[in-house]
Amino acid sequence: MLAFVIRRLAQAFFVVVAMVVLVFFGTYVIGDPVWMMVPGDATQEQVEEVRRTFGFDQPVYMQFLTFLGDVLRGEFGRSYVHGSSAIGLILDRMPATLELALAALVLAIVIGLPLGLFAGLKPDHPASRGIMAVSILGFSLPTFWVGLMLIMLFSVMLGWLPATGRGPTMVILGIETSLFSLEGWRHLFLPALNLALLKISLVIRLTRSGAREASLQDYVKFARAKGLSPRRIIGVHILKNIMIPIVTVLGLEFGSLVAFSVVTETIFAWPGMGKLLLEAIQRLDRPLIVGYVMVVVLLFVTINLIVDILYSALDPRVRLTGSQS
Amino acid sequence: MAEPVLAVDNLATHFFTRDGVVKSVDGVSFTVAPGEVLGLVGESGSGKSVTGFSIMGLIDPPGRIVSGSIRLKGEELVGRTEAEMRAVRGRSLAMIFQDPMMTLNPVLRIDTQMMEAVQAHEKVSDKAARDRAVQALAQVGIPSPEERLSAYPHQFSGGMRQRVAIAIALIHRPALIIADEPTTALDVTIQSQILAEVQKLCAESGTALVWITHDLAVVAGLADRVAVMYAGRIVEQGLVDHVLDRPLHPYTHGLIGSVPGEAMPGKRLMQIPGSTPSLGRLPPGCAFEPRCSRAVETCRAGAPPLAQGSQGRAYRCINPVPAEEAA
Ligand SMILES: Nc1ncnc2c1ncn2[C@@H]1O[C@H](COP(=O)(O)OP(=O)(O)OP(=O)(O)O)[C@@H](O)[C@H]1O
Ligand code: SF4
Ligand SMILES: [Mg+2]
């Protein structure tokens, strides 16, 4: 187990290094950030001045080495635009994004699991066909369009929920969160639902096919032959088996929730990392972009590790060993 | 004769599929006396499992029991609600399946699966249920049952898993156990051990057995009586010695001839030509007619009537195998 974790961390380290190198040179190729930083009427003199200050006059490999040196000293660079630590800026915004992604994940399970279970256990019921049709819509409608429709319906027409921004936050255990007030939830619901849409469809499909397959297994027939109630058979025998793929897939999808939140955060003006990234890209704010990538890759790796551990906890046939890759 | 534990009368279970009605079981009658072992034999697809599941009330759509009666200790099971059947299943009526690799839930521990079987029918504490599980495991010959109880199925061998399934089936001392080819998936030495074990346990607790198999050798060693199934019907039944020594139906005769060791040394092993007919399109007369070497003109006219002899001997054949050939 320990060997497994160490191996995973080593892998993660190389992934982070590779991603950082790629993104660093990638943003270098895209454009010269100087033009974003100087006023439109700046003289050549002023431009060169800024170049020197930020080290853009150096060849790219020198810039990279300087960057590496900074990293080794625990300094990940300052945002060109904000002037403060890039990682600091990202970490400030991270709770908002994680909160959004987590809420979306919970919605995906709370809505997707019962619907999928129903569709899987009663495949011929008309409601099951309806559920599957909705899940196809969920897969095919573009997120931003659904987001706009949600705002139109619930905020503009019905006026039930606020359209933008995050509700009042408070600091709980050092993390800023809006989960502990009704107003916070009112702000969170629409963006979370919007972000969850794709995952709800995914959970419905996974649960349905899992339940269908499991209900045909001999162990279900044997459980029935023991005289168990349908509730116990579905709630324990079937659910415990289908939770394995669902937890695995959803865990891995959590990373993509964080990544996809860029779109949702933009539509709902949610003050998270995604919105920050979009602004950083528009302004070629390289330290911020590189920092974002590092944070997200680390997040992915951590999630994968947790999923692997959870997976082995759920499926007794899998035991994590050092030799497993 | 004592009242039978199980009396199946004219049972018909059909599957209403898109391609038509599959008459998997069509007019099956037999009885099982208390403590008796009935061997139910027949080729693959002859309707043995469907018969077993019909008795358990575990036929799912598109299948349905269309007619007939199944009485357990005199009480009618056909037409009962699901909740009423649930009270019977696992308590007075139990079933063991063919593949022990598939019958235990892979993600639940053995203790969970055994304790829930106890608690499905008896309101007892977890501690009491656990004790019962330990006893049951010990009874089927699992060493250090206390420790093994918290293992997962994949930590057991096939034979051990089947023992666990048998322990679960026996846990409420049912009046009848339906065993659907429970040793077919195991290797031969384990097979005979388990066979002996089940025989002993059932004899001890007075549990009757319906042992489904396509292996006549197993039937010869285990069963008191045998029923031979072909294409959804029982074509011959009677005491094991009578049927095996002197088969009357050409199909039974063929089955016996195809068992190695049963055939006379030097005599060629007999093969039944052809294969099981499609249950959707059975010939109008005797279902075995296309494969039968003794078929005569009248066999095609209508289903052969049931001929009944003494001691429960019965067969459906117009031109039965004469004594001199049967040997
Ligand atoms: N769910 C179902 N839908 C349609 N037909 C079915 C279904 N279940 C069983 N049958 C049909 O019923 C017939 C009898 O099946 P059954 O499983 O009882 O055979 P069996 O005698 O147990 O054979 P085996 O030795 O292979 O287990 C088969 O022809 C099968 O096609
Ligand atoms: S009735 Fe005719 S066809 Fe059928 S088994 Fe007897 S002899 Fe053969
Ligand atoms: Mg079968």
PDB file of N, CA and C in Angstrom, chain A residues 34 39 72 85 93 113 134 210 212 216 250 269 318 323:
ATOM      1  N   VAL A  34       4.087  41.457 -23.240  1.00  0.00           N
ATOM      2  CA  VAL A  34       4.421  42.864 -23.004  1.00  0.00           C
ATOM      3  C   VAL A  34       3.302  43.785 -23.477  1.00  0.00           C
ATOM      4  N   PRO A  39       0.675  50.517 -21.666  1.00  0.00           N
ATOM      5  CA  PRO A  39      -0.419  51.284 -22.258  1.00  0.00           C
ATOM      6  C   PRO A  39      -0.242  51.392 -23.770  1.00  0.00           C
ATOM      7  N   LEU A  72      12.346  26.245  -7.362  1.00  0.00           N
ATOM      8  CA  LEU A  72      13.133  25.537  -6.354  1.00  0.00           C
ATOM      9  C   LEU A  72      13.201  26.339  -5.064  1.00  0.00           C
ATOM     10  N   SER A  85       1.513  36.980  -5.886  1.00  0.00           N
ATOM     11  CA  SER A  85       1.893  35.597  -6.146  1.00  0.00           C
ATOM     12  C   SER A  85       0.797  34.858  -6.925  1.00  0.00           C
ATOM     13  N   ARG A  93      -8.885  31.540  -5.005  1.00  0.00           N
ATOM     14  CA  ARG A  93     -10.098  31.277  -5.776  1.00  0.00           C
ATOM     15  C   ARG A  93     -10.525  29.811  -5.726  1.00  0.00           C
ATOM     16  N   LEU A 113     -28.429   8.744  -9.616  1.00  0.00           N
ATOM     17  CA  LEU A 113     -28.464   7.369  -9.113  1.00  0.00           C
ATOM     18  C   LEU A 113     -29.882   6.788  -9.036  1.00  0.00           C
ATOM     19  N   VAL A 134     -34.064  11.982 -21.565  1.00  0.00           N
ATOM     20  CA  VAL A 134     -33.502  13.153 -20.886  1.00  0.00           C
ATOM     21  C   VAL A 134     -31.987  13.040 -20.783  1.00  0.00           C
ATOM     22  N   GLY A 210     -25.380  -0.824 -15.151  1.00  0.00           N
ATOM     23  CA  GLY A 210     -24.908  -1.630 -14.033  1.00  0.00           C
ATOM     24  C   GLY A 210     -26.038  -2.414 -13.391  1.00  0.00           C
ATOM     25  N   ARG A 212     -28.921  -3.215 -14.688  1.00  0.00           N
ATOM     26  CA  ARG A 212     -29.451  -4.229 -15.604  1.00  0.00           C
ATOM     27  C   ARG A 212     -28.597  -5.468 -15.592  1.00  0.00           C
ATOM     28  N   LEU A 216     -29.343  -9.527 -13.511  1.00  0.00           N
ATOM     29  CA  LEU A 216     -29.410 -10.818 -14.200  1.00  0.00           C
ATOM     30  C   LEU A 216     -28.425 -11.834 -13.630  1.00  0.00           C
ATOM     31  N   LEU A 250     -16.898   8.565 -11.410  1.00  0.00           N
ATOM     32  CA  LEU A 250     -17.199   9.899 -10.877  1.00  0.00           C
ATOM     33  C   LEU A 250     -15.981  10.538 -10.248  1.00  0.00           C
ATOM     34  N   ALA A 269     -20.801  34.164 -13.638  1.00  0.00           N
ATOM     35  CA  ALA A 269     -19.898  35.086 -12.947  1.00  0.00           C
ATOM     36  C   ALA A 269     -19.519  34.541 -11.576  1.00  0.00           C
ATOM     37  N   VAL A 318      -9.846  -6.507  -5.356  1.00  0.00           N
ATOM     38  CA  VAL A 318      -8.705  -5.680  -5.719  1.00  0.00           C
ATOM     39  C   VAL A 318      -7.939  -5.327  -4.457  1.00  0.00           C
ATOM     40  N   SER A 323       3.380  -3.525  -6.863  1.00  0.00           N
ATOM     41  CA  SER A 323       3.708  -3.882  -8.234  1.00  0.00           C
ATOM     42  C   SER A 323       2.678  -3.363  -9.232  1.00  0.00           C
TER      43      SER A 323
END
